[in-house]
Amino acid sequence: DAWPADPEKGYGLEKLFTEELARYYREDFGMETRIVRFHNVFGEKGSWTGGREKSPAAICRKVAEAKDGGTIEVWGDGLQTRSYMYVDDCVEGLMRLMASDYREPLNLGTDRLVTINELVDIVALIAGKKIGKRHDLTKPQGVRGRNSDNARLRTVLGWEPSITLEAGLAVTYKWIEAQVTEAFPWCTILPPAAAGVGQWALAGGFEAGDLNESGSIPQPADTHAHWPPFATLRKPNASR
C-alpha cells in the first residue's frame, strides 16, 4: 500500500526495497517472510550515546547528566511529534505476527502521539528533576510528525501494544542513569557557571596520566563523545 511512493532518499528507499526483497524470496523460493514497519522502538540495553541513539534514550541521558534545575539541549523546536513503543511490546508483537499467516506489511507501534517537549517533561518527572529546555533550531529534527495507524494490526492480530510510554521510560531511564553513573563514578560534571570557567570541567580524583599534553583532561573517545571538551581540573574530591 506504499506504492506509488516518494520515499526519503537512502533511508526510506532501503526500507521499501527490503520489503520487496521479502516478497521476492517468498514468491520465488517459498521462504516464509513477514514484513513489519516499526515505529520508534525504545528500551534499556540499547544505544544511549554516540549519536546513534533514538530520542527517548538521548533525552534520558541528557536528563540523567543534568542537575536538578538544569537545562538540556533539545534539537529543533520540540514540537515535532512521535509515537513510541517499548521493546517488550515490540517482541510480543513480533512473536504474534510470526505465528500468524499474514504476509503483507504491518505497522507495529503505538498510536499515542507526543511532542519532544512532552517527552522531556515525562523523563524529567520520572527523574524527579526540574529541567529546562534550550532549543537548537540548527540541529536535525526529522519529519514534523509520525504516528502508527494500528487499525490493521488490531484486525490481523487482535492485539496492540499496551505498555504505556511512562512505564517504559521509567525502566529505560533507570538503566541509562546507571550507565552514566558507572561511566565516571569517581567524578562530578560541572557546567561552566559552576566551574567558573568558559568550558566544562570535571571534579574528581585525577592523576597525572589523566592529562593530555595541553594540561587538560582528554575528551572521552568512545561512550561520552557527546560531552563538551573538558578544559580544566578542579581539586580532587574523590579517589578512583
PDB file of N, CA, C and O in Angstrom, residues 48-50 53 57-68 70-73 123 127 129 131 173 176-181 183-184 187-191 200 220 223-228 230:
ATOM      1  N   TRP A  48      22.602   4.442  23.775  1.00  0.00           N
ATOM      2  CA  TRP A  48      22.182   5.592  24.579  1.00  0.00           C
ATOM      3  C   TRP A  48      23.123   6.781  24.436  1.00  0.00           C
ATOM      4  O   TRP A  48      22.891   7.834  25.011  1.00  0.00           O
ATOM      5  N   THR A  49      24.150   6.626  23.626  1.00  0.00           N
ATOM      6  CA  THR A  49      25.105   7.708  23.405  1.00  0.00           C
ATOM      7  C   THR A  49      25.822   7.479  22.086  1.00  0.00           C
ATOM      8  O   THR A  49      25.655   6.433  21.452  1.00  0.00           O
ATOM      9  N   GLY A  50      26.592   8.461  21.658  1.00  0.00           N
ATOM     10  CA  GLY A  50      27.402   8.315  20.457  1.00  0.00           C
ATOM     11  C   GLY A  50      26.739   8.754  19.172  1.00  0.00           C
ATOM     12  O   GLY A  50      27.339   8.687  18.112  1.00  0.00           O
ATOM     13  N   GLU A  53      21.663   6.825  19.077  1.00  0.00           N
ATOM     14  CA  GLU A  53      20.535   6.555  19.948  1.00  0.00           C
ATOM     15  C   GLU A  53      19.267   7.263  19.462  1.00  0.00           C
ATOM     16  O   GLU A  53      19.321   8.301  18.812  1.00  0.00           O
ATOM     17  N   ALA A  57      16.205   7.622  24.379  1.00  0.00           N
ATOM     18  CA  ALA A  57      17.483   7.362  25.036  1.00  0.00           C
ATOM     19  C   ALA A  57      18.299   8.644  25.162  1.00  0.00           C
ATOM     20  O   ALA A  57      18.943   8.880  26.193  1.00  0.00           O
ATOM     21  N   ALA A  58      18.294   9.471  24.125  1.00  0.00           N
ATOM     22  CA  ALA A  58      19.053  10.723  24.167  1.00  0.00           C
ATOM     23  C   ALA A  58      18.517  11.642  25.261  1.00  0.00           C
ATOM     24  O   ALA A  58      19.291  12.246  26.018  1.00  0.00           O
ATOM     25  N   ILE A  59      17.194  11.740  25.363  1.00  0.00           N
ATOM     26  CA  ILE A  59      16.599  12.586  26.388  1.00  0.00           C
ATOM     27  C   ILE A  59      16.883  12.025  27.776  1.00  0.00           C
ATOM     28  O   ILE A  59      17.221  12.774  28.706  1.00  0.00           O
ATOM     29  N   CYS A  60      16.769  10.717  27.938  1.00  0.00           N
ATOM     30  CA  CYS A  60      17.075  10.097  29.231  1.00  0.00           C
ATOM     31  C   CYS A  60      18.514  10.380  29.639  1.00  0.00           C
ATOM     32  O   CYS A  60      18.801  10.692  30.809  1.00  0.00           O
ATOM     33  N   ARG A  61      19.447  10.271  28.698  1.00  0.00           N
ATOM     34  CA  ARG A  61      20.853  10.521  29.004  1.00  0.00           C
ATOM     35  C   ARG A  61      21.071  11.976  29.419  1.00  0.00           C
ATOM     36  O   ARG A  61      21.751  12.277  30.406  1.00  0.00           O
ATOM     37  N   LYS A  62      20.495  12.900  28.661  1.00  0.00           N
ATOM     38  CA  LYS A  62      20.683  14.316  28.964  1.00  0.00           C
ATOM     39  C   LYS A  62      20.108  14.680  30.326  1.00  0.00           C
ATOM     40  O   LYS A  62      20.706  15.451  31.081  1.00  0.00           O
ATOM     41  N   VAL A  63      18.936  14.139  30.637  1.00  0.00           N
ATOM     42  CA  VAL A  63      18.323  14.417  31.936  1.00  0.00           C
ATOM     43  C   VAL A  63      19.151  13.794  33.057  1.00  0.00           C
ATOM     44  O   VAL A  63      19.346  14.394  34.114  1.00  0.00           O
ATOM     45  N   ALA A  64      19.671  12.577  32.829  1.00  0.00           N
ATOM     46  CA  ALA A  64      20.492  11.917  33.842  1.00  0.00           C
ATOM     47  C   ALA A  64      21.762  12.712  34.131  1.00  0.00           C
ATOM     48  O   ALA A  64      22.233  12.754  35.273  1.00  0.00           O
ATOM     49  N   GLU A  65      22.320  13.344  33.116  1.00  0.00           N
ATOM     50  CA  GLU A  65      23.547  14.112  33.283  1.00  0.00           C
ATOM     51  C   GLU A  65      23.289  15.488  33.886  1.00  0.00           C
ATOM     52  O   GLU A  65      24.192  16.105  34.450  1.00  0.00           O
ATOM     53  N   ALA A  66      22.068  15.990  33.753  1.00  0.00           N
ATOM     54  CA  ALA A  66      21.756  17.336  34.204  1.00  0.00           C
ATOM     55  C   ALA A  66      21.498  17.394  35.702  1.00  0.00           C
ATOM     56  O   ALA A  66      21.030  16.426  36.306  1.00  0.00           O
ATOM     57  N   LYS A  67      21.807  18.543  36.283  1.00  0.00           N
ATOM     58  CA  LYS A  67      21.474  18.776  37.676  1.00  0.00           C
ATOM     59  C   LYS A  67      19.994  19.136  37.787  1.00  0.00           C
ATOM     60  O   LYS A  67      19.377  19.602  36.832  1.00  0.00           O
ATOM     61  N   ASP A  68      19.419  18.925  38.960  1.00  0.00           N
ATOM     62  CA  ASP A  68      18.059  19.376  39.222  1.00  0.00           C
ATOM     63  C   ASP A  68      18.004  20.890  39.051  1.00  0.00           C
ATOM     64  O   ASP A  68      18.810  21.621  39.624  1.00  0.00           O
ATOM     65  N   GLY A  70      18.516  22.206  36.093  1.00  0.00           N
ATOM     66  CA  GLY A  70      19.366  22.488  34.945  1.00  0.00           C
ATOM     67  C   GLY A  70      18.593  22.556  33.641  1.00  0.00           C
ATOM     68  O   GLY A  70      17.365  22.450  33.605  1.00  0.00           O
ATOM     69  N   THR A  71      19.341  22.720  32.553  1.00  0.00           N
ATOM     70  CA  THR A  71      18.756  22.854  31.214  1.00  0.00           C
ATOM     71  C   THR A  71      19.424  21.870  30.274  1.00  0.00           C
ATOM     72  O   THR A  71      20.634  21.652  30.369  1.00  0.00           O
ATOM     73  N   ILE A  72      18.650  21.271  29.395  1.00  0.00           N
ATOM     74  CA  ILE A  72      19.214  20.373  28.400  1.00  0.00           C
ATOM     75  C   ILE A  72      18.923  20.896  27.000  1.00  0.00           C
ATOM     76  O   ILE A  72      17.970  21.653  26.791  1.00  0.00           O
ATOM     77  N   GLU A  73      19.740  20.487  26.055  1.00  0.00           N
ATOM     78  CA  GLU A  73      19.546  20.887  24.662  1.00  0.00           C
ATOM     79  C   GLU A  73      18.517  19.976  23.994  1.00  0.00           C
ATOM     80  O   GLU A  73      18.565  18.763  24.134  1.00  0.00           O
ATOM     81  N   VAL A 123      10.252  12.468  31.107  1.00  0.00           N
ATOM     82  CA  VAL A 123      11.508  11.931  31.648  1.00  0.00           C
ATOM     83  C   VAL A 123      11.934  12.715  32.886  1.00  0.00           C
ATOM     84  O   VAL A 123      12.395  12.136  33.878  1.00  0.00           O
ATOM     85  N   ALA A 127      12.613  11.319  36.620  1.00  0.00           N
ATOM     86  CA  ALA A 127      13.891  11.549  37.296  1.00  0.00           C
ATOM     87  C   ALA A 127      13.736  12.358  38.577  1.00  0.00           C
ATOM     88  O   ALA A 127      14.668  12.423  39.387  1.00  0.00           O
ATOM     89  N   LYS A 129      13.332  15.644  38.621  1.00  0.00           N
ATOM     90  CA  LYS A 129      14.094  16.871  38.414  1.00  0.00           C
ATOM     91  C   LYS A 129      13.250  17.924  37.697  1.00  0.00           C
ATOM     92  O   LYS A 129      12.341  17.586  36.942  1.00  0.00           O
ATOM     93  N   ILE A 131      13.646  20.403  34.804  1.00  0.00           N
ATOM     94  CA  ILE A 131      14.573  20.524  33.679  1.00  0.00           C
ATOM     95  C   ILE A 131      14.065  21.572  32.694  1.00  0.00           C
ATOM     96  O   ILE A 131      12.912  21.521  32.249  1.00  0.00           O
ATOM     97  N   TYR A 173      14.947   4.921  31.778  1.00  0.00           N
ATOM     98  CA  TYR A 173      15.709   5.982  32.457  1.00  0.00           C
ATOM     99  C   TYR A 173      16.582   5.408  33.572  1.00  0.00           C
ATOM    100  O   TYR A 173      17.749   5.788  33.715  1.00  0.00           O
ATOM    101  N   ILE A 176      19.659   3.847  31.932  1.00  0.00           N
ATOM    102  CA  ILE A 176      20.586   4.820  31.356  1.00  0.00           C
ATOM    103  C   ILE A 176      21.251   5.648  32.451  1.00  0.00           C
ATOM    104  O   ILE A 176      22.451   5.950  32.378  1.00  0.00           O
ATOM    105  N   GLU A 177      20.509   6.004  33.476  1.00  0.00           N
ATOM    106  CA  GLU A 177      21.101   6.726  34.604  1.00  0.00           C
ATOM    107  C   GLU A 177      22.237   5.909  35.214  1.00  0.00           C
ATOM    108  O   GLU A 177      23.294   6.451  35.577  1.00  0.00           O
ATOM    109  N   ALA A 178      22.041   4.597  35.318  1.00  0.00           N
ATOM    110  CA  ALA A 178      23.091   3.728  35.854  1.00  0.00           C
ATOM    111  C   ALA A 178      24.308   3.706  34.943  1.00  0.00           C
ATOM    112  O   ALA A 178      25.442   3.657  35.417  1.00  0.00           O
ATOM    113  N   GLN A 179      24.087   3.747  33.619  1.00  0.00           N
ATOM    114  CA  GLN A 179      25.220   3.758  32.680  1.00  0.00           C
ATOM    115  C   GLN A 179      26.014   5.047  32.815  1.00  0.00           C
ATOM    116  O   GLN A 179      27.251   5.042  32.785  1.00  0.00           O
ATOM    117  N   VAL A 180      25.325   6.167  32.962  1.00  0.00           N
ATOM    118  CA  VAL A 180      26.003   7.461  33.122  1.00  0.00           C
ATOM    119  C   VAL A 180      26.817   7.466  34.409  1.00  0.00           C
ATOM    120  O   VAL A 180      27.965   7.907  34.430  1.00  0.00           O
ATOM    121  N   THR A 181      26.236   6.963  35.484  1.00  0.00           N
ATOM    122  CA  THR A 181      26.930   6.928  36.768  1.00  0.00           C
ATOM    123  C   THR A 181      28.125   5.985  36.730  1.00  0.00           C
ATOM    124  O   THR A 181      29.201   6.294  37.247  1.00  0.00           O
ATOM    125  N   ALA A 183      29.909   5.095  34.158  1.00  0.00           N
ATOM    126  CA  ALA A 183      30.976   5.518  33.245  1.00  0.00           C
ATOM    127  C   ALA A 183      32.031   6.349  33.971  1.00  0.00           C
ATOM    128  O   ALA A 183      33.229   6.185  33.748  1.00  0.00           O
ATOM    129  N   PHE A 184      31.603   7.256  34.853  1.00  0.00           N
ATOM    130  CA  PHE A 184      32.532   8.082  35.612  1.00  0.00           C
ATOM    131  C   PHE A 184      32.055   8.175  37.060  1.00  0.00           C
ATOM    132  O   PHE A 184      31.625   9.233  37.511  1.00  0.00           O
ATOM    133  N   CYS A 187      33.733  11.013  39.561  1.00  0.00           N
ATOM    134  CA  CYS A 187      33.824  12.423  39.246  1.00  0.00           C
ATOM    135  C   CYS A 187      32.452  13.075  39.233  1.00  0.00           C
ATOM    136  O   CYS A 187      31.431  12.414  39.218  1.00  0.00           O
ATOM    137  N   THR A 188      32.464  14.387  39.258  1.00  0.00           N
ATOM    138  CA  THR A 188      31.244  15.184  39.148  1.00  0.00           C
ATOM    139  C   THR A 188      31.384  16.094  37.942  1.00  0.00           C
ATOM    140  O   THR A 188      32.423  16.731  37.764  1.00  0.00           O
ATOM    141  N   ILE A 189      30.354  16.169  37.118  1.00  0.00           N
ATOM    142  CA  ILE A 189      30.397  17.027  35.941  1.00  0.00           C
ATOM    143  C   ILE A 189      29.962  18.432  36.339  1.00  0.00           C
ATOM    144  O   ILE A 189      28.883  18.615  36.897  1.00  0.00           O
ATOM    145  N   LEU A 190      30.797  19.423  36.099  1.00  0.00           N
ATOM    146  CA  LEU A 190      30.481  20.795  36.454  1.00  0.00           C
ATOM    147  C   LEU A 190      30.251  21.630  35.201  1.00  0.00           C
ATOM    148  O   LEU A 190      31.109  21.683  34.330  1.00  0.00           O
ATOM    149  N   PRO A 191      29.089  22.300  35.078  1.00  0.00           N
ATOM    150  CA  PRO A 191      28.849  23.178  33.944  1.00  0.00           C
ATOM    151  C   PRO A 191      29.692  24.432  34.066  1.00  0.00           C
ATOM    152  O   PRO A 191      30.272  24.700  35.120  1.00  0.00           O
ATOM    153  N   TRP A 200      33.479  23.383  30.150  1.00  0.00           N
ATOM    154  CA  TRP A 200      33.075  22.438  31.189  1.00  0.00           C
ATOM    155  C   TRP A 200      34.297  21.879  31.906  1.00  0.00           C
ATOM    156  O   TRP A 200      35.406  21.898  31.401  1.00  0.00           O
ATOM    157  N   PRO A 220      36.710  12.154  26.153  1.00  0.00           N
ATOM    158  CA  PRO A 220      36.466  10.714  26.042  1.00  0.00           C
ATOM    159  C   PRO A 220      36.279  10.310  24.592  1.00  0.00           C
ATOM    160  O   PRO A 220      35.564  10.976  23.849  1.00  0.00           O
ATOM    161  N   THR A 223      32.326   6.253  24.663  1.00  0.00           N
ATOM    162  CA  THR A 223      30.941   6.315  25.117  1.00  0.00           C
ATOM    163  C   THR A 223      30.467   7.713  25.470  1.00  0.00           C
ATOM    164  O   THR A 223      29.266   7.945  25.533  1.00  0.00           O
ATOM    165  N   HIS A 224      31.359   8.671  25.715  1.00  0.00           N
ATOM    166  CA  HIS A 224      30.911  10.001  26.094  1.00  0.00           C
ATOM    167  C   HIS A 224      31.375  11.066  25.101  1.00  0.00           C
ATOM    168  O   HIS A 224      31.686  12.184  25.463  1.00  0.00           O
ATOM    169  N   ALA A 225      31.377  10.685  23.823  1.00  0.00           N
ATOM    170  CA  ALA A 225      31.813  11.622  22.798  1.00  0.00           C
ATOM    171  C   ALA A 225      30.879  12.809  22.681  1.00  0.00           C
ATOM    172  O   ALA A 225      31.217  13.807  22.074  1.00  0.00           O
ATOM    173  N   HIS A 226      29.686  12.704  23.265  1.00  0.00           N
ATOM    174  CA  HIS A 226      28.737  13.806  23.187  1.00  0.00           C
ATOM    175  C   HIS A 226      29.033  14.907  24.191  1.00  0.00           C
ATOM    176  O   HIS A 226      28.469  15.993  24.117  1.00  0.00           O
ATOM    177  N   TRP A 227      29.889  14.652  25.175  1.00  0.00           N
ATOM    178  CA  TRP A 227      30.154  15.659  26.179  1.00  0.00           C
ATOM    179  C   TRP A 227      31.011  16.776  25.595  1.00  0.00           C
ATOM    180  O   TRP A 227      31.826  16.556  24.708  1.00  0.00           O
ATOM    181  N   PRO A 228      30.894  18.005  26.120  1.00  0.00           N
ATOM    182  CA  PRO A 228      31.743  19.114  25.653  1.00  0.00           C
ATOM    183  C   PRO A 228      33.190  18.867  26.037  1.00  0.00           C
ATOM    184  O   PRO A 228      33.474  18.043  26.911  1.00  0.00           O
ATOM    185  N   PHE A 230      36.612  18.915  27.877  1.00  0.00           N
ATOM    186  CA  PHE A 230      36.972  19.170  29.259  1.00  0.00           C
ATOM    187  C   PHE A 230      38.244  20.006  29.260  1.00  0.00           C
ATOM    188  O   PHE A 230      39.254  19.625  28.689  1.00  0.00           O
TER     189      PHE A 230
END
